[in-house]
């Protein structure tokens, strides 16, 4: 069985980071090893959340794995809590990366034009540096703007997206994929660049008019799960985009507060059956 290591926080309640990655990737038939960077009562969009930082646990945990001879098919990073954790994550890449290990980075730190409460520009710079170690990065437009120094826009054209991809490519990742890209009314999706070939790829689906927390984590988990199962990049990102859109649509029917999260539990059966079809024809 393939095995992914995911490095991100545990937000005990609120449906994001590890509480999304673990069930989603496991449902896709891939073992999910977790390295929790911190334990929070909820994600940071709630008021008065508690945090227990786990920075001092990271190296002892991975050294134990190393002594057991553990290897990973992919390492997937999401929300990291501090500059020090970014440095440690780089070290962990060095300890476990082989020619066959996919390094997949979601540089989680911002959305809707703003950094999340725990972060500043210095952190954005360090996150941009971490992206240089990746095979694939999947920032949203806000995160990409912070990492490239480009202006954040809510209305833009294809030239803006292509320039952003070119600047992201300079960070050093082999493939750069912008998420939440909307190039026509009522559509949203991904726009990617494979820096090895210079080829762009684009996948758009119908935009569901609702914004929920944690959807970026769902998207990234499905994409890395699909890639690890052997889907092509186009198939994996299309699956991730479609599953995220469908889950948002289902959640809209049963609306909770938008900062809470989406009802991905309800759509996991569809994810599993679509993955089986995609694998059969890929
Ligand atoms: O979904 C991203 C995320 C993950 N983890 C924590 C967060 C956020 C976004 O705000 O606060 C703790």
Tab-separated table of C-alpha atoms and ligand atoms in Angstrom:
chain	number	residue	atom	x	y	z
A	1	UNK	CA	0.000	0.000	0.000
A	2	UNK	CA	1.235	3.484	-0.821
A	3	UNK	CA	2.008	5.754	2.106
A	4	UNK	CA	1.771	9.532	2.485
A	5	UNK	CA	3.241	11.533	5.342
A	6	UNK	CA	1.231	14.665	6.008
A	7	UNK	CA	2.656	17.464	8.140
A	8	UNK	CA	0.068	19.950	9.426
A	9	UNK	CA	-1.889	20.817	12.565
A	10	UNK	CA	-4.700	18.980	14.279
A	11	UNK	CA	-7.598	21.391	14.660
A	12	UNK	CA	-9.684	19.152	16.893
A	13	UNK	CA	-12.982	20.579	15.648
A	14	UNK	CA	-13.730	22.500	12.477
A	15	UNK	CA	-12.975	20.123	9.575
A	16	UNK	CA	-9.609	21.180	8.202
A	17	UNK	CA	-5.959	20.092	8.054
A	18	UNK	CA	-5.410	16.597	9.535
A	19	UNK	CA	-9.083	15.921	10.339
A	20	UNK	CA	-9.695	16.248	6.584
A	21	UNK	CA	-6.453	14.771	5.191
A	22	UNK	CA	-6.617	11.564	7.217
A	23	UNK	CA	-10.145	10.417	6.275
A	24	UNK	CA	-9.967	11.631	2.672
A	25	UNK	CA	-6.565	10.134	1.802
A	26	UNK	CA	-7.347	6.901	3.657
A	27	UNK	CA	-10.621	6.571	1.719
A	28	UNK	CA	-8.540	6.827	-1.462
A	29	UNK	CA	-6.662	3.681	-0.469
A	30	UNK	CA	-3.447	5.310	0.718
A	31	UNK	CA	-1.993	4.950	4.215
A	32	UNK	CA	-1.825	8.351	5.910
A	33	UNK	CA	0.939	8.920	8.425
A	34	UNK	CA	0.453	12.149	10.377
A	35	UNK	CA	2.976	14.515	11.904
A	36	UNK	CA	0.938	17.048	13.911
A	37	UNK	CA	2.596	20.449	14.192
A	38	UNK	CA	0.209	21.648	16.914
A	39	UNK	CA	-3.083	20.746	18.542
A	40	UNK	CA	-5.717	23.496	18.432
A	41	UNK	CA	-9.220	23.368	19.876
A	42	UNK	CA	-10.478	24.686	16.508
A	43	UNK	CA	-8.938	26.343	13.466
A	44	UNK	CA	-7.955	29.979	13.830
A	45	UNK	CA	-11.115	31.474	12.320
A	46	UNK	CA	-12.908	30.747	15.601
A	47	UNK	CA	-12.492	33.132	18.526
A	48	UNK	CA	-10.635	32.072	21.697
A	49	UNK	CA	-9.099	28.892	20.266
A	50	UNK	CA	-6.470	27.041	22.330
A	51	UNK	CA	-3.079	25.974	20.924
A	52	UNK	CA	-0.504	23.446	22.116
A	53	UNK	CA	2.594	23.801	19.963
A	54	UNK	CA	4.350	20.518	19.115
A	55	UNK	CA	7.525	21.876	17.490
A	56	UNK	CA	9.770	20.069	19.973
A	57	UNK	CA	8.141	16.726	19.139
A	58	UNK	CA	8.695	16.786	15.379
A	59	UNK	CA	12.329	15.681	15.131
A	60	UNK	CA	12.079	12.988	17.878
A	61	UNK	CA	9.041	11.492	16.088
A	62	UNK	CA	10.664	11.377	12.640
A	63	UNK	CA	13.953	10.074	14.065
A	64	UNK	CA	12.026	7.164	15.519
A	65	UNK	CA	10.476	6.468	12.094
A	66	UNK	CA	13.885	6.731	10.470
A	67	UNK	CA	15.287	4.167	12.896
A	68	UNK	CA	12.416	1.859	11.883
A	69	UNK	CA	13.397	2.224	8.211
A	70	UNK	CA	10.120	3.911	7.218
A	71	UNK	CA	9.797	5.397	3.711
A	72	UNK	CA	7.065	7.524	2.136
A	73	UNK	CA	5.690	7.714	-1.399
A	74	UNK	CA	4.733	11.349	-0.824
A	75	UNK	CA	5.139	14.068	1.774
A	76	UNK	CA	2.261	16.530	1.875
A	77	UNK	CA	2.529	19.692	3.954
A	78	UNK	CA	-0.278	22.095	4.866
A	79	UNK	CA	-0.671	24.580	7.717
A	80	UNK	CA	2.649	24.923	9.549
A	81	UNK	CA	2.560	27.061	12.658
A	82	UNK	CA	5.868	28.938	12.690
A	83	UNK	CA	9.144	29.829	10.992
A	84	UNK	CA	10.867	27.152	13.045
A	85	UNK	CA	8.429	24.513	11.799
A	86	UNK	CA	9.189	25.511	8.216
A	87	UNK	CA	12.899	24.932	8.894
A	88	UNK	CA	12.195	21.560	10.521
A	89	UNK	CA	9.964	20.563	7.602
A	90	UNK	CA	12.867	21.242	5.210
A	91	UNK	CA	15.028	18.958	7.360
A	92	UNK	CA	12.383	16.240	7.223
A	93	UNK	CA	12.308	16.465	3.417
A	94	UNK	CA	16.074	15.932	3.487
A	95	UNK	CA	15.721	12.891	5.755
A	96	UNK	CA	13.032	11.119	3.716
A	97	UNK	CA	13.189	12.322	0.126
A	98	UNK	CA	14.245	9.761	-2.461
A	99	UNK	CA	13.967	9.995	-6.268
A	100	UNK	CA	10.494	8.471	-5.935
A	101	UNK	CA	9.101	10.679	-3.153
A	102	UNK	CA	6.613	13.309	-4.248
A	103	UNK	CA	6.957	16.535	-2.253
A	104	UNK	CA	3.553	18.240	-2.371
A	105	UNK	CA	3.255	21.612	-0.639
A	106	UNK	CA	0.084	23.529	0.078
A	107	UNK	CA	1.555	26.784	1.466
A	108	UNK	CA	-1.449	27.404	3.722
A	109	UNK	CA	-1.277	30.904	5.195
A	110	UNK	CA	-3.880	33.204	3.613
A	111	UNK	CA	-7.158	33.591	1.736
A	112	UNK	CA	-9.381	36.341	0.369
A	113	UNK	CA	-6.489	38.810	0.209
A	114	UNK	CA	-5.463	38.403	3.858
A	115	UNK	CA	-2.927	36.414	5.872
A	116	UNK	CA	-4.382	34.131	8.575
A	117	UNK	CA	-4.049	35.608	12.113
A	118	UNK	CA	-0.870	33.710	13.075
A	119	UNK	CA	1.197	34.909	10.085
A	120	UNK	CA	3.116	37.916	8.767
A	121	UNK	CA	5.147	38.848	5.672
A	122	UNK	CA	8.265	37.238	7.093
A	123	UNK	CA	6.399	33.950	7.319
A	124	UNK	CA	5.193	34.361	3.727
A	125	UNK	CA	8.808	34.748	2.604
A	126	UNK	CA	9.862	31.601	4.447
A	127	UNK	CA	6.926	29.705	2.965
A	128	UNK	CA	8.047	30.842	-0.494
A	129	UNK	CA	11.497	29.402	0.323
A	130	UNK	CA	9.950	26.086	1.388
A	131	UNK	CA	8.096	25.913	-1.937
A	132	UNK	CA	11.501	25.727	-3.626
A	133	UNK	CA	11.878	22.186	-2.230
A	134	UNK	CA	8.614	20.973	-3.781
A	135	UNK	CA	7.683	18.876	-6.760
A	136	UNK	CA	4.198	20.423	-6.742
A	137	UNK	CA	2.805	23.499	-4.984
A	138	UNK	CA	-0.888	24.431	-4.815
A	139	UNK	CA	-1.268	28.001	-3.506
A	140	UNK	CA	-4.482	29.968	-3.854
A	141	UNK	CA	-4.274	33.410	-5.484
A	142	UNK	CA	-3.859	35.201	-2.142
A	143	UNK	CA	-0.969	32.962	-1.088
A	144	UNK	CA	0.625	33.300	-4.515
A	145	UNK	CA	0.340	37.105	-4.328
A	146	UNK	CA	2.101	37.132	-0.949
A	147	UNK	CA	4.852	34.798	-2.191
A	148	UNK	CA	5.489	36.567	-5.505
A	149	UNK	CA	4.969	40.198	-4.461
A	150	UNK	CA	2.198	40.599	-7.044
A	151	UNK	CA	-0.905	42.606	-6.315
A	152	UNK	CA	-3.882	40.533	-5.085
A	153	UNK	CA	-6.820	40.950	-7.445
A	154	UNK	CA	-10.341	39.593	-7.357
A	155	UNK	CA	-10.845	40.415	-11.036
A	156	UNK	CA	-8.110	39.470	-13.434
A	157	UNK	CA	-7.387	38.052	-16.869
A	158	UNK	CA	-5.339	35.119	-18.138
A	159	UNK	CA	-2.172	37.258	-18.433
A	160	UNK	CA	-2.299	37.969	-14.683
A	161	UNK	CA	-2.611	34.233	-13.945
A	162	UNK	CA	0.229	33.317	-16.320
A	163	UNK	CA	2.520	35.947	-14.848
A	164	UNK	CA	1.736	34.651	-11.363
A	165	UNK	CA	2.585	31.113	-12.491
A	166	UNK	CA	5.870	32.294	-14.024
A	167	UNK	CA	6.826	34.057	-10.815
A	168	UNK	CA	5.831	31.034	-8.719
A	169	UNK	CA	7.950	28.840	-11.001
A	170	UNK	CA	10.966	30.947	-10.044
A	171	UNK	CA	10.558	29.755	-6.442
A	172	UNK	CA	11.859	26.396	-7.706
A	173	UNK	CA	8.980	23.869	-7.644
A	174	UNK	CA	8.687	21.583	-10.678
A	175	UNK	CA	4.933	22.059	-11.060
A	176	UNK	CA	2.957	25.084	-9.882
A	177	UNK	CA	-0.823	24.964	-9.636
A	178	UNK	CA	-2.921	27.989	-8.755
A	179	UNK	CA	-6.254	27.169	-7.116
A	180	UNK	CA	-9.479	29.156	-7.050
A	181	UNK	CA	-8.828	30.626	-10.498
A	182	UNK	CA	-11.921	32.049	-12.144
A	183	UNK	CA	-11.554	33.148	-15.758
A	184	UNK	CA	-15.199	33.410	-16.693
A	185	UNK	CA	-18.453	34.201	-14.969
A	186	UNK	CA	-19.776	31.227	-13.003
A	187	UNK	CA	-16.617	29.118	-13.350
A	188	UNK	CA	-13.703	28.336	-11.040
A	189	UNK	CA	-10.844	25.853	-10.978
A	190	UNK	CA	-7.121	25.364	-11.335
A	191	UNK	CA	-4.483	26.734	-13.681
A	192	UNK	CA	-1.157	24.922	-13.655
A	193	UNK	CA	2.284	25.140	-15.191
A	194	UNK	CA	4.692	22.252	-15.585
A	195	UNK	CA	8.008	24.096	-15.519
A	196	UNK	CA	9.817	21.085	-17.035
A	197	UNK	CA	7.876	21.305	-20.294
A	198	UNK	CA	6.550	24.883	-20.127
A	199	UNK	CA	3.049	23.488	-20.675
A	200	UNK	CA	0.017	24.998	-19.002
A	201	UNK	CA	-3.021	23.012	-17.926
A	202	UNK	CA	-6.382	24.322	-16.929
A	203	UNK	CA	-9.466	22.741	-15.400
A	204	UNK	CA	-12.592	24.717	-14.662
A	205	UNK	CA	-15.924	23.629	-13.238
A	206	UNK	CA	-19.110	25.407	-12.269
A	207	UNK	CA	-18.625	27.798	-9.407
A	208	UNK	CA	-20.901	27.037	-6.464
A	209	UNK	CA	-21.773	30.340	-4.937
A	210	UNK	CA	-20.653	29.675	-1.361
A	211	UNK	CA	-17.367	29.868	0.528
A	212	UNK	CA	-16.585	27.406	3.299
A	213	UNK	CA	-13.509	26.902	5.426
A	214	UNK	CA	-11.233	23.898	4.845
A	215	UNK	CA	-12.031	23.397	1.157
A	216	UNK	CA	-8.383	24.040	0.212
A	217	UNK	CA	-7.363	21.152	2.488
A	218	UNK	CA	-9.922	18.886	0.832
A	219	UNK	CA	-8.703	19.864	-2.625
A	220	UNK	CA	-5.028	19.269	-1.728
A	221	UNK	CA	-5.752	15.940	0.018
A	222	UNK	CA	-7.629	14.557	-3.004
A	223	UNK	CA	-4.970	15.782	-5.440
A	224	UNK	CA	-2.053	14.226	-3.539
A	225	UNK	CA	-4.079	11.054	-2.886
A	226	UNK	CA	-4.877	10.707	-6.595
A	227	UNK	CA	-1.290	11.357	-7.676
A	228	UNK	CA	-0.003	8.809	-5.183
A	229	UNK	CA	-2.466	6.226	-6.540
A	230	UNK	CA	-0.945	6.879	-9.980
A	231	UNK	CA	-3.405	9.260	-11.631
A	232	UNK	CA	-1.995	11.696	-14.180
A	233	UNK	CA	-1.722	15.287	-13.040
A	234	UNK	CA	-4.698	16.347	-15.175
A	235	UNK	CA	-6.892	13.552	-13.785
A	236	UNK	CA	-5.827	14.115	-10.173
A	237	UNK	CA	-6.511	17.857	-10.269
A	238	UNK	CA	-9.807	17.405	-12.115
A	239	UNK	CA	-10.907	14.874	-9.482
A	240	UNK	CA	-9.863	17.229	-6.685
A	241	UNK	CA	-11.676	20.197	-8.252
A	242	UNK	CA	-14.863	18.228	-8.950
A	243	UNK	CA	-14.969	16.590	-5.518
A	244	UNK	CA	-14.443	19.941	-3.779
A	245	UNK	CA	-17.174	21.604	-5.871
A	246	UNK	CA	-19.612	18.754	-5.278
A	247	UNK	CA	-18.940	18.809	-1.543
A	248	UNK	CA	-19.516	22.548	-1.368
A	249	UNK	CA	-22.793	22.091	-3.274
A	250	UNK	CA	-23.965	19.381	-0.872
A	251	UNK	CA	-23.011	21.530	2.119
A	252	UNK	CA	-24.970	24.472	0.740
A	253	UNK	CA	-28.076	22.330	0.915
A	254	UNK	CA	-27.315	21.837	4.619
A	255	UNK	CA	-25.813	25.235	5.450
A	256	UNK	CA	-23.746	25.678	8.570
A	257	UNK	CA	-21.712	28.737	9.387
A	258	UNK	CA	-19.258	29.223	6.491
A	259	UNK	CA	-16.263	29.231	8.807
A	260	UNK	CA	-17.089	25.736	9.989
A	261	UNK	CA	-16.326	23.385	7.121
A	262	UNK	CA	-17.926	21.226	4.458
A	263	UNK	CA	-19.815	17.939	4.732
A	264	UNK	CA	-17.135	15.888	2.984
A	265	UNK	CA	-18.239	12.805	4.933
A	266	UNK	CA	-21.380	12.749	2.785
A	267	UNK	CA	-19.514	12.754	-0.539
A	268	UNK	CA	-16.712	10.277	0.233
A	269	UNK	CA	-18.602	7.413	-1.507
A	270	UNK	CA	-18.650	9.442	-4.751
A	271	UNK	CA	-14.926	10.163	-4.403
A	272	UNK	CA	-14.123	6.489	-3.981
A	273	UNK	CA	-16.194	5.390	-6.974
A	274	UNK	CA	-14.884	8.157	-9.260
A	275	UNK	CA	-11.293	7.287	-8.276
A	276	UNK	CA	-11.917	3.642	-9.218
A	277	UNK	CA	-13.221	4.719	-12.642
A	278	UNK	CA	-10.298	7.135	-13.196
A	279	UNK	CA	-7.764	4.463	-12.226
A	280	UNK	CA	-9.356	1.921	-14.540
A	281	UNK	CA	-8.986	4.182	-17.590
A	282	UNK	CA	-5.704	5.950	-16.741
B	1	LIG	O1	-7.662	25.200	6.477
B	1	LIG	C1	-6.485	25.844	6.730
B	1	LIG	C2	-6.155	25.919	8.194
B	1	LIG	C3	-5.565	24.845	8.816
B	1	LIG	N1	-5.245	24.871	10.117
B	1	LIG	C4	-5.515	25.945	10.881
B	1	LIG	C5	-6.100	27.068	10.314
B	1	LIG	C6	-6.409	27.062	8.939
B	1	LIG	C7	-7.007	28.242	8.341
B	1	LIG	O2	-7.368	29.199	8.951
B	1	LIG	O3	-6.377	28.118	11.084
B	1	LIG	C8	-5.151	25.950	12.331
